[in-house]
PDB file of C-alpha atoms in Angstrom:
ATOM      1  CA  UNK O   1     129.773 111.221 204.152  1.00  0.00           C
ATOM      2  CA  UNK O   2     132.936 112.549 204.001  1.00  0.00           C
ATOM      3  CA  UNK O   3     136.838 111.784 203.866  1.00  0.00           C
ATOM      4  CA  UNK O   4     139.567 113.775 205.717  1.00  0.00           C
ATOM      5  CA  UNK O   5     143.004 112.515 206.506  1.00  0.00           C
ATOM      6  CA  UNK O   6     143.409 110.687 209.571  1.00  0.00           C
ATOM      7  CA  UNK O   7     145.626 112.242 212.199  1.00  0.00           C
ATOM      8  CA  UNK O   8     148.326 109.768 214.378  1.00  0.00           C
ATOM      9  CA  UNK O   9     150.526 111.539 216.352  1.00  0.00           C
ATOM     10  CA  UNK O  10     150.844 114.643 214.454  1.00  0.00           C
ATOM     11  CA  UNK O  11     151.118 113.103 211.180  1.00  0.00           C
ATOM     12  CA  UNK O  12     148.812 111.401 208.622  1.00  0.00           C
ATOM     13  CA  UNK O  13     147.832 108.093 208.757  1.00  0.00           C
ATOM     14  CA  UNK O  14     146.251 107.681 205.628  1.00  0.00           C
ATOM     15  CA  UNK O  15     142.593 108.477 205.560  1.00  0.00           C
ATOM     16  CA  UNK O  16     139.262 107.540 207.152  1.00  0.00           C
ATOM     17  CA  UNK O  17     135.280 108.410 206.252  1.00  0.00           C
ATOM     18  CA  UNK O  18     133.043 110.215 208.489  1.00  0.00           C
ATOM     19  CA  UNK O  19     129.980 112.018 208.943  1.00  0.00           C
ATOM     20  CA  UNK O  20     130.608 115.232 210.200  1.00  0.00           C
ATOM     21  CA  UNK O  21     128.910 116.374 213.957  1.00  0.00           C
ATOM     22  CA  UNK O  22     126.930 119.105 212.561  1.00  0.00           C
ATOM     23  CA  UNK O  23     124.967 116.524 210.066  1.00  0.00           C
ATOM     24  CA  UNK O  24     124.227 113.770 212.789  1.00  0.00           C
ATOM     25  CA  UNK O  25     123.108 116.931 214.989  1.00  0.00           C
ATOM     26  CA  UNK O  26     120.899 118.046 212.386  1.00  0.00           C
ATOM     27  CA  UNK O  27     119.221 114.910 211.713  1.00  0.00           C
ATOM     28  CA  UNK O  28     118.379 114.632 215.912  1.00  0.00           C
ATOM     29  CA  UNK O  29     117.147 118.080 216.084  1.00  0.00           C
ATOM     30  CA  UNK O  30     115.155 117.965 212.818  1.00  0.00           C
ATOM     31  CA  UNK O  31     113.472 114.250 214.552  1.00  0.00           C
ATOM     32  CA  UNK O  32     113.356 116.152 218.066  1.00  0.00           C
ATOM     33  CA  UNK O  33     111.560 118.955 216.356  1.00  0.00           C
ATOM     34  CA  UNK O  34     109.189 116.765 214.601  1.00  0.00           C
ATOM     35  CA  UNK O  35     108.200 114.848 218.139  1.00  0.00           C
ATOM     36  CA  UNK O  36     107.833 117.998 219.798  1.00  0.00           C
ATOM     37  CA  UNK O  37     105.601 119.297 217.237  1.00  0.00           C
ATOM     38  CA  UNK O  38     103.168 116.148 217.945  1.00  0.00           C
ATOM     39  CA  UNK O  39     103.430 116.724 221.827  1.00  0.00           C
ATOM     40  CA  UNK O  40     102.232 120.418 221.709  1.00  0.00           C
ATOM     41  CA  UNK O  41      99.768 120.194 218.721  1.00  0.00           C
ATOM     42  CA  UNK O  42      98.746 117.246 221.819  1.00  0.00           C
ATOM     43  CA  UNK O  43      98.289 119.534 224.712  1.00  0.00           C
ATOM     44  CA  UNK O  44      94.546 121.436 224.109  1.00  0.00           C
ATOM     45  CA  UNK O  45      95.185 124.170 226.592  1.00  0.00           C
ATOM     46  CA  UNK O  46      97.920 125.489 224.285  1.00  0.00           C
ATOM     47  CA  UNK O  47      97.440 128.356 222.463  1.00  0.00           C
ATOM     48  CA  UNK O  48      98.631 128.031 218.467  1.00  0.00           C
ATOM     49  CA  UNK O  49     100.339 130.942 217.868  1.00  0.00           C
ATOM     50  CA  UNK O  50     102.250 130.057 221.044  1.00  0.00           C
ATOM     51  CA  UNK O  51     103.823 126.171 220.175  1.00  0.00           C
ATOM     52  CA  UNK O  52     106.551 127.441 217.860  1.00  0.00           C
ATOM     53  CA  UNK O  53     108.294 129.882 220.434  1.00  0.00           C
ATOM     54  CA  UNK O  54     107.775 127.008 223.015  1.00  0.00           C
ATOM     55  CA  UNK O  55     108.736 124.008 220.438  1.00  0.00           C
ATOM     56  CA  UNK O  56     112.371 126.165 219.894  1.00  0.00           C
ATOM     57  CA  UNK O  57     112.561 127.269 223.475  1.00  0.00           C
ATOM     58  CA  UNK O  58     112.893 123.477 223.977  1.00  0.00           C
ATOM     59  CA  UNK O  59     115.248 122.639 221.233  1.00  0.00           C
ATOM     60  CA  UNK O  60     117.611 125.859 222.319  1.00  0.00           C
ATOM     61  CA  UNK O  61     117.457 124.216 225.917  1.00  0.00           C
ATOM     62  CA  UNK O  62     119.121 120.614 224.344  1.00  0.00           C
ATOM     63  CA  UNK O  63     120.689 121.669 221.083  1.00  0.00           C
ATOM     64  CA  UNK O  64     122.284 124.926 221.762  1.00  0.00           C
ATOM     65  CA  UNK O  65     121.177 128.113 219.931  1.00  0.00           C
ATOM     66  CA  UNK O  66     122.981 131.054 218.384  1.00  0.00           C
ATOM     67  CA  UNK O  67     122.511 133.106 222.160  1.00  0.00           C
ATOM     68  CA  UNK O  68     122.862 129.778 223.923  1.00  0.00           C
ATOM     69  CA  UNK O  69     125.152 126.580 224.213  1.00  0.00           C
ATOM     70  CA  UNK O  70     122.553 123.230 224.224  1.00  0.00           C
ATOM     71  CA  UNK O  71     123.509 120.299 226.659  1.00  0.00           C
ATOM     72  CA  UNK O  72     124.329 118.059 224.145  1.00  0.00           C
ATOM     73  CA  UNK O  73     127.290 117.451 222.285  1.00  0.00           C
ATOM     74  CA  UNK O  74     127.468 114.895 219.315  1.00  0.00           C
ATOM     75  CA  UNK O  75     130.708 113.794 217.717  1.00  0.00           C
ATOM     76  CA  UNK O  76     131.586 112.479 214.393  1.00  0.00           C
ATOM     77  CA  UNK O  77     130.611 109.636 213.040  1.00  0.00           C
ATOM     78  CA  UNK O  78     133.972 107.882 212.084  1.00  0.00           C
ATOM     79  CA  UNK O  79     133.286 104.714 209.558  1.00  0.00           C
ATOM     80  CA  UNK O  80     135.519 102.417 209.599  1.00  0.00           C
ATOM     81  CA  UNK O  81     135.248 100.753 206.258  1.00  0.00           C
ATOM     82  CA  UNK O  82     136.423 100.381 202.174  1.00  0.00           C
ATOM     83  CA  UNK O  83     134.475 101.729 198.915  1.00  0.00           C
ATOM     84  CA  UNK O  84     132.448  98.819 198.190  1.00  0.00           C
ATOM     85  CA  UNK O  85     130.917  97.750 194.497  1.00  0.00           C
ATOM     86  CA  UNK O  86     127.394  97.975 194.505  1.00  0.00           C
ATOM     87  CA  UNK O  87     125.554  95.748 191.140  1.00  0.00           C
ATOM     88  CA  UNK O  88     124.562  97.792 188.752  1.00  0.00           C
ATOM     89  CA  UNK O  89     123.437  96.953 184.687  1.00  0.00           C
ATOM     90  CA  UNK O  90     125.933  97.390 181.958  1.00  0.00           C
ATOM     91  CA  UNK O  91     124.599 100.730 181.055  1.00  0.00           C
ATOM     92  CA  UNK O  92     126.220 102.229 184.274  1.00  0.00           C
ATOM     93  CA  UNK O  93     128.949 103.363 185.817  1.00  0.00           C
ATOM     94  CA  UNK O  94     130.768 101.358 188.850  1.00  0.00           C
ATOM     95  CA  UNK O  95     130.093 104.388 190.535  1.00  0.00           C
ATOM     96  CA  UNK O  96     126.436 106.598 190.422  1.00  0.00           C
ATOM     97  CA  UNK O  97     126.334 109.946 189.026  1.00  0.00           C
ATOM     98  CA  UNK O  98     124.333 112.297 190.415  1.00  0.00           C
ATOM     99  CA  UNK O  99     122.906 115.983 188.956  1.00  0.00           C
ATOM    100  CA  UNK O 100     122.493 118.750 191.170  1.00  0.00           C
ATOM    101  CA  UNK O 101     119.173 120.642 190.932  1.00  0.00           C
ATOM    102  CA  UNK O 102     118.893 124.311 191.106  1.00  0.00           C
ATOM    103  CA  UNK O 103     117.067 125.060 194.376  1.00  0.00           C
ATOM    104  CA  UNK O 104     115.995 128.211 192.522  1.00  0.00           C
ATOM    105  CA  UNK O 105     114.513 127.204 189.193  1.00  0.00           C
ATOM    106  CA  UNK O 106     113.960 123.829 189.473  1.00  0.00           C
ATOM    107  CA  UNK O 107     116.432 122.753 186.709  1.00  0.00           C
ATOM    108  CA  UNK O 108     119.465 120.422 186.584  1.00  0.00           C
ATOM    109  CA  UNK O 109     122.901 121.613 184.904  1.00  0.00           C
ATOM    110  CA  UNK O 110     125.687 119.542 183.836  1.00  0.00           C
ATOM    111  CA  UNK O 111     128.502 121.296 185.339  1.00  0.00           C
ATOM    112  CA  UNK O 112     127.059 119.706 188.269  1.00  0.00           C
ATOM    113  CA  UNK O 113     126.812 116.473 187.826  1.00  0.00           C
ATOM    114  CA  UNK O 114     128.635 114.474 190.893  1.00  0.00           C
ATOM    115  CA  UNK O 115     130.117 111.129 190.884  1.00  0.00           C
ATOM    116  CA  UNK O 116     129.907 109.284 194.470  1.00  0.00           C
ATOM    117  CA  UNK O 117     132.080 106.256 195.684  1.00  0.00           C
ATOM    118  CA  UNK O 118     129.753 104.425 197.933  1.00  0.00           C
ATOM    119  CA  UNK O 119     130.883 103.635 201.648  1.00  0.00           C
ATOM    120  CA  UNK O 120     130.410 100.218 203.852  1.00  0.00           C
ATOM    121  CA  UNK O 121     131.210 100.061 207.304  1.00  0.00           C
ATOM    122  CA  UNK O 122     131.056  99.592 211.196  1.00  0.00           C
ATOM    123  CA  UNK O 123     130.716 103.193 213.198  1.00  0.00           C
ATOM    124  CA  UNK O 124     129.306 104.158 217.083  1.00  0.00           C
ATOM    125  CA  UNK O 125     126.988 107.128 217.342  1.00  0.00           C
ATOM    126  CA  UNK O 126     128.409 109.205 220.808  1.00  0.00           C
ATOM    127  CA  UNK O 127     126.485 111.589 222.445  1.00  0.00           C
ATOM    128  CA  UNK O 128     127.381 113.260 225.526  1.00  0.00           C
ATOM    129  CA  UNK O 129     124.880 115.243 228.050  1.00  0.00           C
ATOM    130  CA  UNK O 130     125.834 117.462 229.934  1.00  0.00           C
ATOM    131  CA  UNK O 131     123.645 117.203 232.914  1.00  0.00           C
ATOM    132  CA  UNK O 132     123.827 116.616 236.525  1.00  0.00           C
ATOM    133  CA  UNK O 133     122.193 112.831 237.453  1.00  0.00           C
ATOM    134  CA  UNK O 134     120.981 114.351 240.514  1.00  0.00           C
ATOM    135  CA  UNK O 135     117.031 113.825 241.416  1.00  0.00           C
ATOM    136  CA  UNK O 136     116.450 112.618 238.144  1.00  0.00           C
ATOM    137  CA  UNK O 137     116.507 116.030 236.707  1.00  0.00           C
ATOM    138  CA  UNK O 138     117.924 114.149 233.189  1.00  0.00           C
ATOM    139  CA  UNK O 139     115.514 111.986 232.419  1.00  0.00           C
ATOM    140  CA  UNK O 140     113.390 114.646 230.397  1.00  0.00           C
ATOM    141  CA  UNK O 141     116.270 114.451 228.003  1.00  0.00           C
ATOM    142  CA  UNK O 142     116.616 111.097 227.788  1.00  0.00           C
ATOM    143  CA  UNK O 143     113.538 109.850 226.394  1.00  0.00           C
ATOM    144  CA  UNK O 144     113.585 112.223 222.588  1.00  0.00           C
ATOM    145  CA  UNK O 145     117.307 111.439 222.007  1.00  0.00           C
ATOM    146  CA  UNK O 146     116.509 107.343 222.411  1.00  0.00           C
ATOM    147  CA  UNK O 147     113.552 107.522 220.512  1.00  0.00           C
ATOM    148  CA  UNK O 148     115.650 109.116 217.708  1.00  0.00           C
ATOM    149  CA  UNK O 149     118.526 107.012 218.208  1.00  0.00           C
ATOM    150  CA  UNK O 150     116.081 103.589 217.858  1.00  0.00           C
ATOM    151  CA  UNK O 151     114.447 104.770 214.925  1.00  0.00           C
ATOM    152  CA  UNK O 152     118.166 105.389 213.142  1.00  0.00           C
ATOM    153  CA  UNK O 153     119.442 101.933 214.484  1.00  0.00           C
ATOM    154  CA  UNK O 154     116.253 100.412 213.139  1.00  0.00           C
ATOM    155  CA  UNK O 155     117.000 102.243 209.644  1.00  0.00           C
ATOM    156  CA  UNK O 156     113.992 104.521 209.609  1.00  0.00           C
ATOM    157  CA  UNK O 157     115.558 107.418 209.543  1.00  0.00           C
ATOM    158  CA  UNK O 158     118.316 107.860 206.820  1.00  0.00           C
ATOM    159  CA  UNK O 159     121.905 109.030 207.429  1.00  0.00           C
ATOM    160  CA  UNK O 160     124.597 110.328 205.331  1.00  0.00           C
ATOM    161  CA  UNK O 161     124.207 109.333 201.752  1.00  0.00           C
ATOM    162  CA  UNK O 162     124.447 111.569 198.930  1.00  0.00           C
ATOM    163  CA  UNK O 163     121.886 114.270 199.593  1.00  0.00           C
ATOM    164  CA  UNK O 164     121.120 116.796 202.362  1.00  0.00           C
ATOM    165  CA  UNK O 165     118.138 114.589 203.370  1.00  0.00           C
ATOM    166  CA  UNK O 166     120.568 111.664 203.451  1.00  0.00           C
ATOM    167  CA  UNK O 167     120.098 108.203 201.810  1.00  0.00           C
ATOM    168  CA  UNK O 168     122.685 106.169 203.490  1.00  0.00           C
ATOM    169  CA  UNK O 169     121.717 103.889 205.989  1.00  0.00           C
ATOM    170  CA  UNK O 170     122.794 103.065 209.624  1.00  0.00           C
ATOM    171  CA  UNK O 171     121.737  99.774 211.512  1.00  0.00           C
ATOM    172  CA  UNK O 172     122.255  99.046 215.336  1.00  0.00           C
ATOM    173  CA  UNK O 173     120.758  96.283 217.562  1.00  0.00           C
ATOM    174  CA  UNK O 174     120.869  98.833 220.839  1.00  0.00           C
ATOM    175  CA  UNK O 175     120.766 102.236 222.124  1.00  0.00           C
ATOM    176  CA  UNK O 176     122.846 101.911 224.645  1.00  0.00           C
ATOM    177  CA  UNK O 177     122.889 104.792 227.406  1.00  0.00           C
ATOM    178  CA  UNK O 178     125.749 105.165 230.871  1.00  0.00           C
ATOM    179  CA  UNK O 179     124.634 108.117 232.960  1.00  0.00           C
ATOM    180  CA  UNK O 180     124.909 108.173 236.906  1.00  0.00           C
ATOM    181  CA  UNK O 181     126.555 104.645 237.382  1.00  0.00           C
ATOM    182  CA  UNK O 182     123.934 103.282 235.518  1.00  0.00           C
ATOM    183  CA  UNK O 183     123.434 101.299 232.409  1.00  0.00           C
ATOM    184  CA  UNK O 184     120.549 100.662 230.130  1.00  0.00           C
ATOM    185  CA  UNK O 185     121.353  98.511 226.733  1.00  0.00           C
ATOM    186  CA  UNK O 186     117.391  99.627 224.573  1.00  0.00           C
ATOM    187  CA  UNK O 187     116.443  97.102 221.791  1.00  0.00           C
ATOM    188  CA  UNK O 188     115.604  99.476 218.126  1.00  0.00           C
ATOM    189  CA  UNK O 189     113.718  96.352 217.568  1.00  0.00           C
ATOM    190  CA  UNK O 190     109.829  96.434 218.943  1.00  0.00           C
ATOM    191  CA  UNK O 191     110.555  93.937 221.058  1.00  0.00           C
ATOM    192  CA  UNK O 192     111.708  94.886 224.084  1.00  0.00           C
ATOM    193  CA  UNK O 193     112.586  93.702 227.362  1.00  0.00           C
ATOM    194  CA  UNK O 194     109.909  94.118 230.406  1.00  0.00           C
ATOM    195  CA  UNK O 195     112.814  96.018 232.238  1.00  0.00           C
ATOM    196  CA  UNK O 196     113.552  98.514 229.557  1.00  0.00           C
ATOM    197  CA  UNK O 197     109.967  99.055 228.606  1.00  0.00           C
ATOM    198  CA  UNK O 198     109.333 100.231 232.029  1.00  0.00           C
ATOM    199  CA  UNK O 199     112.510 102.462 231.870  1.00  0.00           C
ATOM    200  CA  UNK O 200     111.208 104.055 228.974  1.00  0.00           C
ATOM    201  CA  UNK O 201     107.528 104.293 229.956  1.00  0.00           C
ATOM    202  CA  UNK O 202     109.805 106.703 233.065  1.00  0.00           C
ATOM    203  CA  UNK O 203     111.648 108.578 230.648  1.00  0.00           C
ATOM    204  CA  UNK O 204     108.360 109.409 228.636  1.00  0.00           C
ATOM    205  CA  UNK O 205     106.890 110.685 231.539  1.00  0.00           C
ATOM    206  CA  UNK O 206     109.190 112.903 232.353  1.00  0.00           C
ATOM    207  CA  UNK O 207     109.195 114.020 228.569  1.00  0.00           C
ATOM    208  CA  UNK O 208     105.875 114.502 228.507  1.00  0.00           C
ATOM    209  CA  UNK O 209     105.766 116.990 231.459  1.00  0.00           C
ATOM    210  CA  UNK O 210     108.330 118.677 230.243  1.00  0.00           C
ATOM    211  CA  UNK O 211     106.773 119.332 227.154  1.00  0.00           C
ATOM    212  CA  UNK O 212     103.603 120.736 229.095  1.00  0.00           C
ATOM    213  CA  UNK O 213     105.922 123.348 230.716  1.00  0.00           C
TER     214      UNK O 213
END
């Protein structure tokens, strides 16, 4: 997580806490990847040395590439909320201290070492596809960013936080999706509705074929 000065007209307006685009788009395509993986290591007709051109053929197609713009965009994640105090014993600091490790040797160094305010708030994951509703052409998409999205809202994936992998967490009761006039609110929780575990059982099917393409 981050903090930036907030922008109101042209000037500041004090300053707000975010996660940046490019680390919420990380953390889809890394979870996209991952189910992608699972769907091609599924299909028998497919040849190994072919599943990782396919598997990033796929991701290019959604996320963008460096020849290629994806069809989603992802924004921000602004948090609207204070520094909070989190217990700790008497041996520690109000706020943790962290030591970088050497990605090379392994080792720690005290130059690094990192002191982190911890963050509690409310913020609303956006995504935006850019696809036309038409003939249900979209649905394909659909079904790997809601999976993702329900597995963050029902804190199994970490976000933000203090390292690259991200130890922060994010809770939501629903995925909730607009696209062609319509309207779908999906529980994270495993209990879902009969109408919105049929929707889903649609969107997986056309995931699933286009996996097999």
């Amino acid at each position: 997580m981050k903090k930036r000065d907030r922008a109101n007209g042209g000037r500041t307006a004090g300053a707000e806490y975010y996660i940046p685009a490019a680390s919420l788009k990380g953390v889809l395509r890394h979870e996209v990847r991952r189910l992608l993986g699972r769907m091609a290591h599924a299909a028998p007709a497919m040849a190994a040395d072919q599943l990782p051109g396919k598997i990033e053929k796929h991701l290019a197609d959604l996320f963008g590439s460096t020849d290629s713009t994806g069809k989603l965009t992802v924004h921000d994640i602004v948090v609207t909320g204070t520094p909070v105090t989190v217990a700790r014993d008497s041996s520690q600091t109000d706020q943790p201290v962290y030591t970088k490790i050497d990605r090379l040797t392994g080792g720690s160094y005290v130059s690094a070492l990192k002191r982190q305010q911890e963050i509690q708030g409310t913020a609303v994951i956006s995504l935006e596809l850019a696809v036309k509703p038409a003939a249900d052409g979209y649905f394909h998409y659909i079904f790997p960013l809601v999976y993702v999205l329900r597995r963050l809202g029902a804190e199994l994936v970490p976000l933000g936080g203090r390292t690259v992998a991200g130890l922060g967490q994010f809770k939501a009761p629903t995925v909730n999706i607009d696209c062609g006039g319509e309207t779908w609110n999906i529980e994270t929780g495993p209990d879902l509705s009969a109408g919105n575990r049929r929707q889903l059982e649609v969107w997986w099917e056309a995931f699933a074929g286009w996996c097999r393409q």
